[in-house]
Short mmCIF file of C-alpha atoms in Angstrom, two decimals:
data_model
loop_
_atom_site.label_atom_id
_atom_site.label_comp_id
_atom_site.label_asym_id
_atom_site.label_seq_id
_atom_site.Cartn_x
_atom_site.Cartn_y
_atom_site.Cartn_z
CA MET A 935 -13.96 -34.98 34.64
CA ASN A 936 -13.54 -32.46 31.81
CA TYR A 937 -16.33 -30.72 29.92
CA LEU A 938 -16.18 -33.11 26.99
CA LYS A 939 -16.45 -36.22 29.12
CA THR A 940 -19.25 -34.63 31.12
CA GLY A 941 -21.11 -33.91 27.91
CA LEU A 942 -20.64 -37.46 26.71
CA LEU A 943 -21.88 -38.79 30.02
CA LEU A 944 -25.00 -36.63 29.80
CA LEU A 945 -25.59 -37.92 26.29
CA TYR A 946 -25.18 -41.46 27.58
CA VAL A 947 -27.65 -41.03 30.44
CA THR A 948 -30.21 -39.34 28.20
CA ALA A 949 -29.81 -41.90 25.45
CA CYS A 950 -30.32 -44.88 27.69
CA LEU A 951 -33.83 -44.01 28.81
CA PRO A 952 -36.00 -47.13 28.65
CA VAL A 953 -38.24 -48.25 25.86
CA SER A 954 -41.90 -47.84 26.78
CA GLU A 955 -44.31 -50.73 27.23
CA THR A 956 -45.81 -49.92 23.83
CA GLY A 957 -42.46 -50.47 22.16
CA GLU A 958 -42.07 -46.77 21.35
CA ASP A 959 -38.59 -45.45 22.03
CA ASP A 960 -38.47 -42.75 24.71
CA THR A 961 -34.92 -41.53 24.05
CA ARG A 962 -34.26 -37.83 23.65
CA ILE A 963 -31.16 -37.93 21.47
CA SER A 964 -30.94 -37.72 17.69
CA ALA A 965 -28.37 -39.16 15.31
CA GLY A 966 -27.22 -35.64 14.59
CA GLU A 967 -26.54 -34.93 18.26
CA LEU A 968 -24.75 -38.24 18.61
CA TRP A 969 -22.64 -37.41 15.55
CA GLU A 970 -21.74 -34.00 16.93
CA ALA A 971 -20.55 -35.63 20.15
CA TYR A 972 -18.51 -38.17 18.15
CA ILE A 973 -16.60 -35.57 16.13
CA GLN A 974 -15.46 -33.86 19.33
CA ASP A 975 -13.41 -36.94 20.20
CA PRO A 976 -13.59 -39.49 17.37
CA ASP A 977 -10.88 -41.82 18.67
CA ASP A 978 -12.24 -42.14 22.20
CA HIS A 979 -16.03 -41.88 21.98
CA THR A 980 -17.90 -43.90 24.58
CA HIS A 981 -20.25 -45.69 22.15
CA ILE A 982 -19.12 -45.16 18.55
CA PRO A 983 -15.80 -46.53 17.29
CA ASN A 984 -13.76 -44.75 14.65
CA VAL A 985 -13.87 -47.18 11.72
CA SER A 986 -12.69 -44.68 9.10
CA TYR A 987 -9.40 -46.54 8.69
CA ALA A 988 -11.13 -49.60 7.22
CA GLY A 989 -10.26 -50.73 3.71
CA TYR A 990 -7.36 -51.14 1.30
CA ARG A 991 -4.51 -48.89 2.52
CA ARG A 992 -6.91 -47.40 5.06
CA SER A 993 -9.07 -46.25 2.10
CA GLU A 994 -6.61 -43.39 1.59
CA VAL A 995 -5.71 -44.36 -1.98
CA ALA A 996 -7.72 -45.76 -4.88
CA LEU A 997 -7.60 -49.44 -5.76
CA PRO A 998 -4.72 -50.10 -8.19
CA SER A 999 -5.54 -50.10 -11.90
CA GLU A 1000 -2.11 -50.58 -13.51
CA GLY A 1001 0.40 -53.42 -13.63
CA VAL A 1002 2.41 -55.66 -15.92
CA SER A 1003 -0.05 -57.79 -17.87
CA PHE A 1004 -0.12 -61.58 -18.14
CA ASP A 1005 -2.93 -62.91 -20.36
CA VAL A 1006 -4.17 -66.39 -19.44
CA ARG A 1007 -4.69 -67.20 -23.13
CA ASP A 1008 -0.96 -66.76 -23.71
CA TYR A 1009 -0.49 -69.69 -21.33
CA GLY A 1010 -2.97 -71.93 -23.10
CA ALA A 1011 -6.33 -71.10 -21.52
CA ARG A 1012 -9.24 -71.70 -23.89
CA GLY A 1013 -12.16 -70.13 -22.03
CA ASN A 1014 -14.71 -72.36 -23.79
CA GLY A 1015 -16.33 -73.75 -20.64
CA THR A 1016 -15.26 -77.34 -21.29
CA SER A 1017 -11.46 -77.44 -21.58
CA ASP A 1018 -9.56 -77.61 -18.30
CA ASP A 1019 -7.76 -74.26 -18.00
CA THR A 1020 -6.30 -74.87 -14.54
CA ASP A 1021 -2.67 -75.33 -15.61
CA ALA A 1022 -2.77 -72.21 -17.77
CA PHE A 1023 -4.00 -70.14 -14.83
CA LYS A 1024 -1.36 -71.58 -12.51
CA GLU A 1025 1.40 -70.74 -15.00
CA ALA A 1026 0.11 -67.19 -15.36
CA ILE A 1027 -0.06 -66.83 -11.58
CA ALA A 1028 3.54 -68.07 -11.24
CA ALA A 1029 4.72 -65.61 -13.89
CA ALA A 1030 2.91 -62.69 -12.30
CA GLY A 1031 4.19 -63.68 -8.88
CA VAL A 1032 7.82 -62.91 -9.74
CA ASN A 1033 7.37 -59.15 -9.45
CA GLY A 1034 3.62 -58.74 -9.17
CA GLY A 1035 1.33 -58.18 -12.10
CA VAL A 1036 -2.15 -58.33 -13.55
CA ILE A 1037 -3.47 -61.65 -14.85
CA ASN A 1038 -5.89 -60.61 -17.55
CA ILE A 1039 -8.84 -62.92 -18.13
CA PRO A 1040 -10.56 -62.10 -21.46
CA PRO A 1041 -14.29 -62.79 -21.96
CA GLY A 1042 -15.13 -66.47 -21.72
CA THR A 1043 -15.92 -69.27 -19.30
CA TYR A 1044 -12.82 -70.89 -17.84
CA ARG A 1045 -13.27 -74.36 -16.37
CA LEU A 1046 -11.02 -74.96 -13.36
CA THR A 1047 -10.46 -78.13 -11.34
CA ASP A 1048 -8.08 -77.06 -8.57
CA ILE A 1049 -7.36 -74.26 -6.14
CA LEU A 1050 -5.84 -71.06 -7.48
CA HIS A 1051 -3.32 -70.07 -4.81
CA LEU A 1052 -2.41 -66.37 -4.92
CA ASN A 1053 0.70 -66.39 -2.77
CA ARG A 1054 2.79 -63.39 -3.86
CA ASP A 1055 2.39 -59.66 -3.30
CA GLY A 1056 0.74 -57.64 -6.01
CA ILE A 1057 -0.97 -60.40 -8.01
CA VAL A 1058 -4.31 -59.26 -9.44
CA LEU A 1059 -6.82 -61.55 -11.19
CA ARG A 1060 -8.68 -59.19 -13.51
CA GLY A 1061 -11.55 -60.23 -15.75
CA ALA A 1062 -13.32 -58.27 -18.44
CA GLY A 1063 -16.43 -57.77 -16.27
CA GLN A 1064 -18.84 -59.74 -14.13
CA GLU A 1065 -20.96 -60.56 -17.16
CA ALA A 1066 -17.99 -61.37 -19.39
CA SER A 1067 -15.35 -63.46 -17.56
CA THR A 1068 -16.43 -66.49 -15.54
CA LEU A 1069 -14.24 -68.85 -13.53
CA LEU A 1070 -16.26 -72.06 -13.46
CA PHE A 1071 -14.97 -74.36 -10.73
CA ASP A 1072 -15.71 -77.98 -11.54
CA ALA A 1073 -14.32 -79.07 -8.17
CA SER A 1074 -14.60 -78.36 -4.46
CA LEU A 1075 -12.02 -78.16 -1.70
CA THR A 1076 -12.86 -81.76 -0.87
CA ASP A 1077 -11.96 -82.71 -4.45
CA ALA A 1078 -8.77 -80.65 -4.40
CA ILE A 1079 -7.48 -81.39 -0.89
CA GLY A 1080 -9.69 -84.04 0.66
CA HIS A 1081 -12.46 -84.46 3.19
CA ARG A 1082 -11.16 -82.73 6.31
CA ARG A 1083 -12.94 -82.65 9.64
CA SER A 1084 -12.38 -80.32 12.56
CA GLY A 1085 -10.37 -81.38 15.58
CA SER A 1086 -13.52 -82.34 17.45
CA GLY A 1087 -14.81 -84.17 14.37
CA HIS A 1088 -18.21 -82.51 14.51
CA ALA A 1089 -17.86 -80.65 11.21
CA THR A 1090 -15.91 -80.30 8.00
CA VAL A 1091 -13.42 -77.45 8.19
CA TRP A 1092 -14.62 -76.32 4.75
CA SER A 1093 -17.76 -75.11 6.50
CA TRP A 1094 -15.85 -72.00 7.62
CA MET A 1095 -12.43 -71.87 5.95
CA GLY A 1096 -10.71 -72.15 2.59
CA GLY A 1097 -11.62 -71.09 -0.90
CA MET A 1098 -11.06 -72.17 -4.47
CA ILE A 1099 -9.32 -68.82 -4.81
CA TRP A 1100 -7.02 -69.06 -1.81
CA ILE A 1101 -5.09 -65.87 -0.99
CA SER A 1102 -2.37 -66.52 1.59
CA PRO A 1103 1.42 -66.90 1.93
CA ASP A 1104 3.25 -70.08 0.95
CA ASP A 1105 3.23 -71.61 4.41
CA ALA A 1106 -0.53 -72.05 4.26
CA PHE A 1107 0.20 -75.45 2.68
CA ASP A 1108 2.73 -78.15 3.51
CA GLY A 1109 4.82 -80.12 1.06
CA ASP A 1110 1.91 -82.45 0.34
CA GLY A 1111 -0.42 -79.61 -0.55
CA GLN A 1112 -2.35 -79.87 2.71
CA PRO A 1113 -3.35 -76.85 4.84
CA ALA A 1114 -0.63 -76.25 7.43
CA GLY A 1115 -0.78 -74.49 10.78
CA GLY A 1116 -3.70 -72.39 11.87
CA GLU A 1117 -5.52 -69.41 10.44
CA SER A 1118 -4.20 -66.82 12.90
CA TRP A 1119 -1.38 -64.32 12.51
CA ARG A 1120 1.91 -66.15 13.10
CA HIS A 1121 4.25 -63.89 15.04
CA THR A 1122 7.89 -64.94 14.82
CA THR A 1123 9.78 -62.70 17.24
CA THR A 1124 9.33 -59.88 19.72
CA LEU A 1125 10.80 -56.63 18.40
CA ALA A 1126 10.19 -54.25 21.30
CA HIS A 1127 8.21 -53.73 24.50
CA LEU A 1128 6.21 -50.70 25.51
CA THR A 1129 7.85 -48.90 28.41
CA GLN A 1130 4.99 -46.51 29.13
CA PRO A 1131 1.23 -47.08 29.16
CA ALA A 1132 -0.87 -45.55 26.38
CA SER A 1133 -4.58 -44.86 26.17
CA ARG A 1134 -7.23 -45.71 23.62
CA GLY A 1135 -7.17 -43.06 20.91
CA GLU A 1136 -3.44 -42.35 21.18
CA ALA A 1137 -1.17 -43.12 18.22
CA VAL A 1138 2.29 -42.67 19.77
CA VAL A 1139 3.84 -45.39 21.93
CA THR A 1140 7.21 -45.50 23.68
CA VAL A 1141 9.31 -48.67 23.42
CA ASP A 1142 12.47 -49.96 25.07
CA ASP A 1143 14.43 -50.44 21.84
CA ALA A 1144 13.34 -49.28 18.38
CA SER A 1145 16.41 -50.54 16.50
CA ALA A 1146 14.43 -53.31 14.77
CA LEU A 1147 11.56 -51.00 13.75
CA ASN A 1148 11.26 -49.00 10.54
CA ASP A 1149 8.86 -46.51 9.00
CA GLY A 1150 6.25 -48.42 6.98
CA ASP A 1151 6.67 -51.75 8.78
CA PHE A 1152 3.61 -53.75 9.71
CA ILE A 1153 3.87 -55.16 13.21
CA LEU A 1154 1.61 -57.04 15.59
CA LEU A 1155 0.81 -55.18 18.77
CA THR A 1156 0.22 -58.01 21.22
CA TRP A 1157 -1.52 -57.85 24.60
CA ASP A 1158 -1.29 -60.58 27.25
CA ASN A 1159 -4.62 -62.09 28.28
CA PRO A 1160 -4.32 -62.23 32.09
CA ALA A 1161 -6.21 -64.63 34.31
CA ASP A 1162 -8.01 -61.75 36.03
CA LEU A 1163 -10.01 -61.24 32.76
CA SER A 1164 -9.15 -57.54 32.77
CA LEU A 1165 -8.35 -57.40 29.06
CA LEU A 1166 -11.46 -59.32 27.99
CA LEU A 1167 -13.68 -57.25 30.27
CA GLU A 1168 -12.25 -54.06 28.76
CA MET A 1169 -13.19 -55.34 25.32
CA ALA A 1170 -16.58 -56.49 26.57
CA GLY A 1171 -17.43 -52.96 27.69
CA HIS A 1172 -20.19 -52.67 30.25
CA PRO A 1173 -19.74 -53.80 33.91
CA LEU A 1174 -22.62 -56.28 33.50
CA MET A 1175 -20.36 -58.30 31.20
CA SER A 1176 -18.50 -59.46 34.31
CA ARG A 1177 -21.53 -61.69 35.01
CA TYR A 1178 -20.90 -63.72 31.88
CA ASP A 1179 -19.93 -67.37 32.29
CA TRP A 1180 -16.31 -66.81 31.34
CA SER A 1181 -15.00 -70.07 32.78
CA GLY A 1182 -17.48 -72.17 30.80
CA SER A 1183 -19.13 -70.51 27.82
CA GLY A 1184 -16.21 -68.11 27.50
CA SER A 1185 -13.34 -70.56 27.87
CA GLY A 1186 -12.50 -70.30 24.18
CA LEU A 1187 -11.38 -66.74 24.93
CA THR A 1188 -10.04 -67.09 28.47
CA ASN A 1189 -7.67 -69.84 27.29
CA MET A 1190 -6.03 -67.59 24.69
CA ALA A 1191 -2.52 -66.35 25.46
CA GLY A 1192 -3.20 -62.86 24.12
CA TRP A 1193 -4.76 -60.56 21.56
CA GLN A 1194 -3.04 -59.42 18.36
CA TRP A 1195 -3.67 -56.24 16.42
CA PRO A 1196 -1.69 -55.65 13.21
CA VAL A 1197 -0.87 -52.03 12.48
CA GLU A 1198 1.51 -50.06 10.28
CA ILE A 1199 4.29 -47.94 11.72
CA GLU A 1200 4.10 -44.44 10.31
CA ARG A 1201 7.26 -43.07 11.88
CA VAL A 1202 10.06 -44.00 14.28
CA GLU A 1203 11.80 -41.21 16.17
CA GLY A 1204 14.18 -42.39 18.85
CA ASN A 1205 12.20 -44.72 21.04
CA GLN A 1206 8.87 -43.21 20.10
CA VAL A 1207 6.78 -45.03 17.51
CA THR A 1208 3.91 -43.31 15.73
CA LEU A 1209 1.26 -45.72 14.49
CA ALA A 1210 -0.75 -45.16 11.31
CA GLN A 1211 -3.97 -45.38 13.30
CA PRO A 1212 -4.81 -44.81 16.96
CA LEU A 1213 -5.03 -47.56 19.55
CA ARG A 1214 -8.39 -49.30 19.89
CA ILE A 1215 -7.74 -50.23 23.50
CA ASP A 1216 -5.52 -49.09 26.32
CA ALA A 1217 -1.96 -50.38 26.53
CA LYS A 1218 -1.53 -50.98 30.26
CA ASP A 1219 1.63 -52.15 31.97
CA SER A 1220 -0.25 -55.13 33.40
CA TRP A 1221 -1.04 -56.36 29.88
CA ASN A 1222 2.63 -56.56 28.78
CA VAL A 1223 2.04 -54.90 25.40
CA ARG A 1224 4.76 -55.59 22.88
CA LEU A 1225 5.57 -55.24 19.19
CA GLN A 1226 6.06 -58.48 17.32
CA SER A 1227 6.76 -59.55 13.78
CA PRO A 1228 3.49 -60.50 12.04
CA GLY A 1229 4.99 -63.55 10.36
CA PRO A 1230 4.36 -64.28 6.67
CA TYR A 1231 1.55 -62.44 4.89
CA VAL A 1232 0.69 -61.32 1.37
CA ARG A 1233 -0.10 -57.75 0.43
CA GLY A 1234 -1.76 -56.00 -2.48
CA VAL A 1235 -3.47 -59.05 -4.00
CA GLY A 1236 -6.75 -58.47 -5.83
CA VAL A 1237 -9.60 -60.24 -7.59
CA GLU A 1238 -11.84 -58.11 -9.77
CA LYS A 1239 -14.26 -57.84 -12.67
CA LEU A 1240 -15.32 -61.47 -12.94
CA THR A 1241 -17.76 -64.14 -11.82
CA ILE A 1242 -16.87 -67.18 -9.73
CA ALA A 1243 -19.32 -70.03 -10.28
CA PHE A 1244 -19.58 -73.68 -9.30
CA ASN A 1245 -20.53 -76.37 -11.78
CA THR A 1246 -21.84 -78.84 -9.22
CA PRO A 1247 -23.47 -76.87 -6.41
CA GLN A 1248 -23.92 -78.78 -3.19
CA PRO A 1249 -27.19 -78.03 -1.37
CA VAL A 1250 -26.53 -77.15 2.25
CA ASP A 1251 -28.92 -79.72 3.67
CA GLN A 1252 -26.83 -80.72 6.66
CA HIS A 1253 -25.26 -77.98 8.72
CA LEU A 1254 -21.45 -78.05 8.96
CA GLU A 1255 -21.04 -80.73 6.28
CA ASP A 1256 -19.91 -78.35 3.50
CA THR A 1257 -17.81 -79.92 0.75
CA GLY A 1258 -15.90 -76.71 0.06
CA ASN A 1259 -17.58 -75.00 -2.87
CA ASN A 1260 -16.13 -71.82 -1.39
CA GLY A 1261 -15.35 -68.70 -3.38
CA ILE A 1262 -12.52 -66.49 -2.06
CA TYR A 1263 -10.49 -67.03 1.10
CA LEU A 1264 -8.23 -64.25 2.39
CA ASN A 1265 -5.93 -65.53 5.13
CA ARG A 1266 -3.05 -63.54 6.62
CA VAL A 1267 -3.38 -60.73 4.14
CA ILE A 1268 -2.92 -56.96 4.28
CA ASP A 1269 -4.19 -54.34 1.82
CA CYS A 1270 -5.94 -56.79 -0.51
CA PHE A 1271 -9.17 -56.24 -2.43
CA VAL A 1272 -12.13 -57.90 -4.14
CA SER A 1273 -13.99 -55.61 -6.53
CA ASP A 1274 -16.82 -56.08 -9.03
CA VAL A 1275 -17.17 -59.80 -8.35
CA THR A 1276 -20.16 -62.14 -8.51
CA ILE A 1277 -20.05 -65.44 -6.60
CA HIS A 1278 -22.66 -67.92 -7.80
CA GLU A 1279 -23.80 -71.22 -6.23
CA ALA A 1280 -21.13 -71.30 -3.52
CA GLU A 1281 -21.47 -72.90 -0.11
CA ASN A 1282 -19.44 -70.05 1.39
CA GLY A 1283 -18.92 -66.90 -0.61
CA LEU A 1284 -16.12 -64.77 0.83
CA ILE A 1285 -14.14 -65.62 3.97
CA HIS A 1286 -11.57 -63.49 5.79
CA ALA A 1287 -9.33 -64.92 8.51
CA ALA A 1288 -6.51 -62.83 10.00
CA ALA A 1289 -7.07 -60.13 7.38
CA LYS A 1290 -6.17 -56.46 7.75
CA GLN A 1291 -7.32 -53.46 5.71
CA THR A 1292 -9.06 -55.19 2.82
CA THR A 1293 -11.72 -53.67 0.59
CA VAL A 1294 -14.60 -55.68 -0.82
CA HIS A 1295 -16.56 -53.49 -3.23
CA ASN A 1296 -19.52 -54.29 -5.46
CA LEU A 1297 -19.93 -57.92 -4.39
CA HIS A 1298 -22.92 -59.85 -5.72
CA ILE A 1299 -23.77 -63.24 -4.22
CA SER A 1300 -26.34 -65.34 -6.04
CA GLY A 1301 -27.57 -68.91 -6.28
CA SER A 1302 -29.89 -71.26 -4.44
CA ARG A 1303 -28.71 -71.91 -0.88
CA MET A 1304 -25.50 -71.35 1.06
CA HIS A 1305 -23.92 -71.35 4.51
CA HIS A 1306 -22.06 -68.03 4.87
CA ALA A 1307 -22.34 -65.14 2.43
CA THR A 1308 -19.39 -63.31 3.99
CA ALA A 1309 -17.38 -64.03 7.13
CA LEU A 1310 -14.80 -61.95 9.01
CA ARG A 1311 -13.01 -64.35 11.34
CA VAL A 1312 -9.95 -64.97 13.52
CA GLY A 1313 -8.56 -61.55 14.32
CA SER A 1314 -9.61 -59.72 11.16
CA HIS A 1315 -9.33 -55.97 11.56
CA ASP A 1316 -10.30 -52.81 9.66
CA ASN A 1317 -11.89 -54.50 6.66
CA LEU A 1318 -14.53 -52.80 4.52
CA ILE A 1319 -17.38 -54.60 2.72
CA SER A 1320 -19.27 -52.03 0.66
CA ASP A 1321 -22.01 -52.04 -1.99
CA PHE A 1322 -22.94 -55.70 -1.66
CA VAL A 1323 -26.01 -57.65 -2.69
CA ILE A 1324 -26.91 -61.05 -1.22
CA GLU A 1325 -29.66 -62.78 -3.20
CA THR A 1326 -29.02 -66.33 -2.02
CA GLU A 1327 -30.98 -68.06 0.72
CA VAL A 1328 -28.27 -68.04 3.37
CA ARG A 1329 -28.16 -69.74 6.74
CA HIS A 1330 -26.25 -66.96 8.49
CA GLY A 1331 -25.54 -63.77 6.54
CA ILE A 1332 -22.74 -61.28 7.20
CA ASN A 1333 -20.60 -62.85 9.90
CA THR A 1334 -18.04 -61.60 12.39
CA GLU A 1335 -16.17 -63.45 15.13
CA LYS A 1336 -12.98 -64.03 17.18
CA LEU A 1337 -12.10 -60.61 18.62
CA SER A 1338 -12.17 -58.92 15.21
CA THR A 1339 -12.36 -55.11 15.30
CA GLY A 1340 -12.77 -52.03 13.14
CA ASN A 1341 -14.79 -53.78 10.44
CA VAL A 1342 -17.48 -52.11 8.33
CA TRP A 1343 -20.41 -53.38 6.27
CA ARG A 1344 -22.14 -50.61 4.32
CA ARG A 1345 -24.53 -49.90 1.46
CA GLY A 1346 -25.79 -53.45 1.26
CA VAL A 1347 -28.98 -55.20 0.16
CA MET A 1348 -29.62 -58.54 1.85
CA HIS A 1349 -32.53 -60.46 0.39
CA HIS A 1350 -31.72 -63.10 3.00
CA GLY A 1351 -29.59 -63.49 6.12
CA THR A 1352 -28.96 -61.56 9.30
CA PHE A 1353 -26.25 -59.62 11.12
CA ASP A 1354 -24.51 -62.76 12.27
CA SER A 1355 -22.09 -63.03 15.14
CA HIS A 1356 -20.45 -66.39 15.62
CA ARG A 1357 -19.68 -65.19 19.14
CA ALA A 1358 -16.02 -64.88 20.24
CA MET A 1359 -16.76 -61.22 20.99
CA SER A 1360 -16.02 -59.07 17.97
CA TRP A 1361 -16.11 -55.40 18.98
CA ASP A 1362 -15.72 -51.87 17.59
CA LEU A 1363 -17.71 -52.54 14.42
CA VAL A 1364 -20.23 -50.67 12.26
CA ARG A 1365 -23.03 -51.85 9.97
CA THR A 1366 -24.56 -48.92 8.13
CA ASP A 1367 -27.00 -48.10 5.31
CA ILE A 1368 -28.19 -51.69 4.79
CA THR A 1369 -31.56 -53.10 3.71
CA VAL A 1370 -32.16 -56.60 5.07
CA HIS A 1371 -34.86 -59.26 4.91
CA ASN A 1372 -33.94 -60.60 8.33
CA ASP A 1373 -34.36 -64.37 8.08
CA GLY A 1374 -30.91 -65.76 9.00
CA LEU A 1375 -29.45 -67.16 12.19
CA PRO A 1376 -26.33 -66.45 14.25
CA GLY A 1377 -23.98 -69.25 15.22
CA GLY A 1378 -20.87 -70.02 17.23
CA GLY A 1379 -19.46 -72.78 19.38
CA SER A 1380 -20.73 -73.43 22.89
CA GLN A 1381 -17.48 -72.16 24.47
CA ALA A 1382 -16.75 -69.37 22.00
CA GLY A 1383 -17.54 -66.49 24.34
CA PRO A 1384 -19.94 -63.53 24.28
CA PHE A 1385 -22.08 -62.69 21.28
CA LEU A 1386 -20.45 -59.26 20.85
CA GLY A 1387 -18.21 -56.86 22.71
CA ARG A 1388 -18.32 -53.11 23.13
CA ARG A 1389 -19.11 -50.29 20.66
CA VAL A 1390 -21.16 -52.20 18.09
CA VAL A 1391 -23.21 -49.79 15.97
CA HIS A 1392 -26.15 -50.47 13.64
CA TRP A 1393 -26.84 -47.20 11.81
CA ASN A 1394 -29.55 -46.60 9.19
CA ILE A 1395 -30.76 -50.18 8.88
CA ARG A 1396 -33.98 -51.00 7.01
CA ILE A 1397 -35.62 -54.29 8.03
CA THR A 1398 -38.12 -55.43 5.40
CA ASN A 1399 -39.88 -58.28 7.21
CA GLY A 1400 -40.45 -56.77 10.64
CA LYS A 1401 -38.11 -59.15 12.50
CA PRO A 1402 -35.68 -57.32 14.79
CA ASP A 1403 -33.70 -60.17 16.39
CA TRP A 1404 -29.89 -59.90 16.19
CA ILE A 1405 -30.18 -56.49 14.48
CA TYR A 1406 -32.43 -54.34 16.68
CA GLN A 1407 -31.84 -56.27 19.86
CA PRO A 1408 -30.46 -54.20 22.77
CA GLU A 1409 -29.61 -57.30 24.83
CA VAL A 1410 -26.66 -58.07 22.52
CA ILE A 1411 -25.30 -54.51 22.54
CA SER A 1412 -22.75 -53.36 25.14
CA LEU A 1413 -21.96 -49.63 25.13
CA GLY A 1414 -23.06 -49.48 21.49
CA ALA A 1415 -25.74 -47.76 19.45
CA LEU A 1416 -28.85 -48.65 17.43
CA VAL A 1417 -29.52 -45.60 15.29
CA GLY A 1418 -32.18 -45.13 12.64
CA VAL A 1419 -33.33 -48.74 12.57
CA GLN A 1420 -36.51 -48.87 10.49
CA GLY A 1421 -39.25 -51.40 9.81
CA ALA A 1422 -39.31 -53.26 13.12
CA ALA A 1423 -39.99 -52.71 16.80
CA VAL A 1424 -37.18 -53.15 19.30
CA SER A 1425 -36.63 -56.81 20.19
CA ASP A 1426 -37.09 -57.77 23.83
CA ARG A 1427 -35.38 -61.11 23.25
CA THR A 1428 -32.55 -62.06 25.60
CA SER A 1429 -29.43 -63.79 24.37
CA HIS A 1430 -27.90 -67.10 25.43
CA ALA A 1431 -24.46 -65.58 24.78
CA MET A 1432 -24.78 -62.33 26.77
CA PRO A 1433 -25.70 -61.57 30.39
CA ASP A 1434 -29.22 -60.18 30.86
CA GLY A 1435 -29.77 -56.48 31.34
CA ASP A 1436 -29.26 -53.08 29.77
CA LYS A 1437 -25.57 -52.84 28.99
CA GLY A 1438 -25.52 -49.16 28.17
CA HIS A 1439 -26.99 -49.16 24.66
CA ILE A 1440 -28.14 -46.03 22.86
CA ILE A 1441 -31.27 -46.00 20.70
CA ALA A 1442 -31.70 -42.95 18.48
CA ASP A 1443 -34.01 -41.89 15.62
CA PRO A 1444 -36.15 -45.06 15.54
CA ASP A 1445 -37.99 -45.53 12.23
CA GLN A 1446 -36.22 -42.55 10.71
CA THR A 1447 -33.39 -42.14 8.26
CA PRO A 1448 -30.62 -40.71 10.41
CA VAL A 1449 -28.37 -37.81 9.49
CA PRO A 1450 -25.71 -38.63 8.51
CA ALA A 1451 -27.19 -41.59 6.65
CA ASP A 1452 -23.90 -43.49 6.20
CA LEU A 1453 -21.75 -43.53 9.33
CA PHE A 1454 -18.62 -44.82 7.60
CA GLU A 1455 -18.82 -42.23 4.84
CA ALA A 1456 -19.29 -39.48 7.40
CA GLN A 1457 -16.36 -40.70 9.50
CA PHE A 1458 -14.09 -41.05 6.49
CA ARG A 1459 -14.96 -37.59 5.18
CA HIS A 1460 -14.42 -36.11 8.62
CA ARG A 1461 -10.96 -37.72 8.94
CA THR A 1462 -9.67 -37.13 5.40
CA GLY A 1463 -11.79 -34.39 3.88
CA TYR A 1464 -12.59 -36.66 0.93
CA ALA A 1465 -15.56 -38.75 -0.18
CA TRP A 1466 -15.24 -42.53 -0.43
CA PRO A 1467 -14.13 -44.12 -2.72
CA LEU A 1468 -11.16 -42.13 -3.90
CA ASP A 1469 -10.74 -41.95 -7.69
#
């Protein structure tokens, strides 16, 4: 064991000292010491994942501000709040979709009665400001598509998917305008196989044949999910996770063929492929890691500077019976963004499913009651939700699920909700610099799998109502860290979706503002030398 690993192990042992009977934390490590250990090996730290690649184009460039302009009024939109402007918007979207372009939405209230499907690269819906341009949806997904129930029939699918602004490729709908296929990435062919193992933190892999690979391609790195549970246990982290009821409560994960991680190829040299970001998990021979085509996706689509509102809000009185007053849905997208947007009186505000490297910035969610404020679902990786305000009474809060990784929630104010996991073992995630009135609930199906996987970090979190559950709860943390959590004592609550026992968590700087105060900002600055966001 080298000096670095020995130092990390000492930090781990010191950090995992027990909490005293009085609830006072007895750890001897500070956030600053933890940060210093992280920067020695940012891509392979034991407890803190490197999430600095999250966001539009890995946050390395500013959000686009230029583009060929298409004004919705030139296509007949009135913006008076009563005329139906749906056809005008669809015509503008079709025109912009030829080569990409900005659909300008001047001040006004635009009544819409159908889905706006953004299905081509580079389309941007751009209003004149959140207080100026309003898209008023006088319809729900049930009105537009129909009342659709899940396969088991226990819920409407609109309770977790779809949006009246639906961002996805063409094959999301069939010829009858009905949702087609699933929400996951749809690989079409295998392009190459790894011929040598690679470790977490490495960015160069060796393949058998690179002839089908090019610089700048997005590919799916795909791992087999063997029956010995070795892949899932690696993602789960701590050895205690082997005690989980994988065959029953975890069957939703054990039955999966494999795990998919979309990533950009930076460079191809012979049979060596350099990835644009380092591996999140080992690539072992026994996991048959291969490079596959990601199937159809859209890239560079944006929604900004406007309000999305619903004319006939549906109170969420019965769980999982949502009618589909859903705001924005990003499905099979890469490098997309939502900026300076208010979503008012929605049942579900913003939903990601199979989304990679998106930025959500300056999101304001308002209204009476709702189901999900935001949700990151179904293999969504390296997405950034920053500078958000949730005013609505929300059942859940900020959600993650289904083996999603690398996601960041930062600089948020949550008047309601919680740090929601819908199980299915998301891992390698960071929530940082957030104020929360912790009154929401987690969710997830009975066979969805563990609550969370390894390296989950809550850093500089301010709880305003003294309730720690789901946020300051060591039982749901496996090889992760709870740093600078303020306003509540540590929860001693166990979890129905995690095995009992200390799974290697770190607690540091309780009831203090940690330094650095924003873990994502610190990681991004350390990697690039720049502050976020880039101008």
